[in-house]
Every structure is written in structure tokens, then in C-alpha cells.
XYZ file of C-alpha atoms in Angstrom:
120
model
C -9.969 9.981 14.534
C -13.716 9.212 13.684
C -15.145 11.919 11.654
C -18.666 13.054 12.332
C -20.627 13.909 9.269
C -24.116 15.512 10.079
C -26.191 17.407 7.419
C -29.720 18.161 7.482
C -30.246 17.015 4.070
C -28.350 13.741 4.404
C -30.344 10.744 4.106
C -28.237 7.879 5.000
C -29.631 4.300 4.143
C -27.379 1.357 5.013
C -29.522 -1.254 2.979
C -30.946 0.016 -0.339
C -28.626 1.036 -3.272
C -29.433 3.936 -5.410
C -28.248 5.243 -8.709
C -25.796 8.070 -8.730
C -27.619 10.899 -10.478
C -27.302 14.589 -9.886
C -30.564 15.868 -8.417
C -30.385 19.632 -8.381
C -27.626 22.163 -8.587
C -25.176 21.680 -5.817
C -27.007 18.344 -4.727
C -26.142 14.808 -5.769
C -26.563 11.294 -5.027
C -23.832 8.889 -4.132
C -23.429 5.163 -3.165
C -20.541 3.731 -1.215
C -19.727 0.152 -0.259
C -18.612 0.158 3.409
C -17.903 -2.159 6.422
C -20.312 -0.836 8.934
C -21.297 -1.031 12.564
C -25.246 -0.180 12.666
C -26.516 1.307 16.132
C -30.449 1.553 16.687
C -30.077 4.015 19.575
C -28.514 7.453 19.956
C -25.091 7.391 21.298
C -24.353 9.255 24.701
C -21.544 12.008 24.847
C -19.188 9.710 26.767
C -19.192 7.214 23.969
C -18.930 9.817 21.341
C -16.008 11.171 23.193
C -14.285 7.753 23.459
C -14.870 7.102 19.619
C -12.766 10.264 18.738
C -9.575 8.592 18.730
C -10.653 5.399 16.933
C -8.888 4.866 13.661
C -10.516 1.483 12.517
C -13.689 -0.367 12.865
C -12.206 -2.719 15.304
C -11.265 0.183 17.548
C -14.807 1.647 17.306
C -16.306 -1.815 18.154
C -14.101 -2.025 21.192
C -15.309 1.405 22.578
C -18.912 0.367 21.881
C -18.300 -2.873 23.879
C -16.746 -0.900 26.637
C -19.856 1.137 26.881
C -22.172 -1.732 26.464
C -23.708 -0.405 23.224
C -25.691 -3.089 21.133
C -24.777 -3.159 17.504
C -24.869 -5.109 14.287
C -21.697 -5.302 12.165
C -21.196 -6.146 8.534
C -20.941 -5.074 5.009
C -23.384 -2.622 3.888
C -24.089 0.014 1.042
C -24.231 3.626 2.241
C -26.564 5.691 0.101
C -26.684 9.478 0.193
C -29.590 10.826 -1.591
C -29.966 14.642 -2.525
C -26.765 15.393 -0.446
C -24.704 18.486 -0.927
C -21.894 17.885 -3.475
C -19.441 19.314 -1.048
C -20.448 16.388 1.510
C -19.907 13.757 -1.037
C -16.505 15.192 -2.099
C -15.472 15.295 1.472
C -16.440 11.643 1.943
C -14.618 10.630 -1.192
C -11.440 12.408 -0.226
C -11.290 10.679 3.463
C -8.222 8.773 4.312
C -8.684 4.986 3.334
C -9.909 3.095 6.231
C -10.847 5.820 8.587
C -14.182 5.249 10.338
C -16.991 7.919 9.898
C -20.183 8.306 12.023
C -23.391 9.276 10.162
C -26.929 9.535 11.181
C -29.049 6.439 10.400
C -32.847 6.681 11.295
C -33.066 6.957 15.240
C -29.552 5.729 15.531
C -26.120 6.049 13.935
C -23.768 4.011 11.723
C -20.116 3.767 11.858
C -18.529 3.191 8.502
C -15.376 2.477 6.854
C -15.653 2.910 3.066
C -14.435 0.033 0.909
C -13.389 0.833 -2.791
C -15.471 -0.836 -5.417
C -16.302 -0.388 -9.058
C -19.912 0.729 -8.189
C -18.939 3.185 -5.669
C -18.376 6.607 -6.680
């Protein structure tokens, strides 16, 4: 099932890498390599509902195609700045290959994390 992660302090950037340095108590930064689908517009309720059962990026892309949502797909770096430590821990503990939806500017990003040496 696609996981929805939204937090007021979450700053998701899919282009610029950042160092993983603790910010304030309970806040941290993290960087993850991911395969991603970037969407420039908000997703409507029916699209979000249909994304719920998706267990891969290919399944998520099929849902977006069905709803005629325009997107870009490719490898990206997900950077969380000043994110709650619990959020970073929850992302790290997610089942390998499971897509997550994150806010990305005015749109969204659907990411599947890829293990790498520079990810934490």
C-alpha cells in the first residue's frame, strides 16, 4: 500500500543533495536515493484512492496513466531538512520497495527508496 507521509516541517527536495547533520533536538536531516515519479499538480481524491493498493512504482505509474496525470519518472535524491527524527526513522524502517507519497512543491512525488552508501 502506498504510504502517505505529510508533516508541516517536511521539506522534500528531489534535486539537491544535503548533508545529514542534526539540526535541533528532535529534528534531523536525511538524504535518500530513490526511484521517483514527480508530479507538478495536486492529486485528486480518486487518484489518491486508486494509488492506495499500489505496491510498486510501476503500479503507481499505471494508476497515474489511467487518470491521465502527467509526470516525470527517474532516479532522484530525496532530501529532508529539519524533519522530525520520528519521520526519518519511519521512512528508514519502511518495507523495501514500497512506494511513498511525499509533498513536493505544488505537487507530489511518489518514491521507492534505493539502498546506497550515501543514504542514511
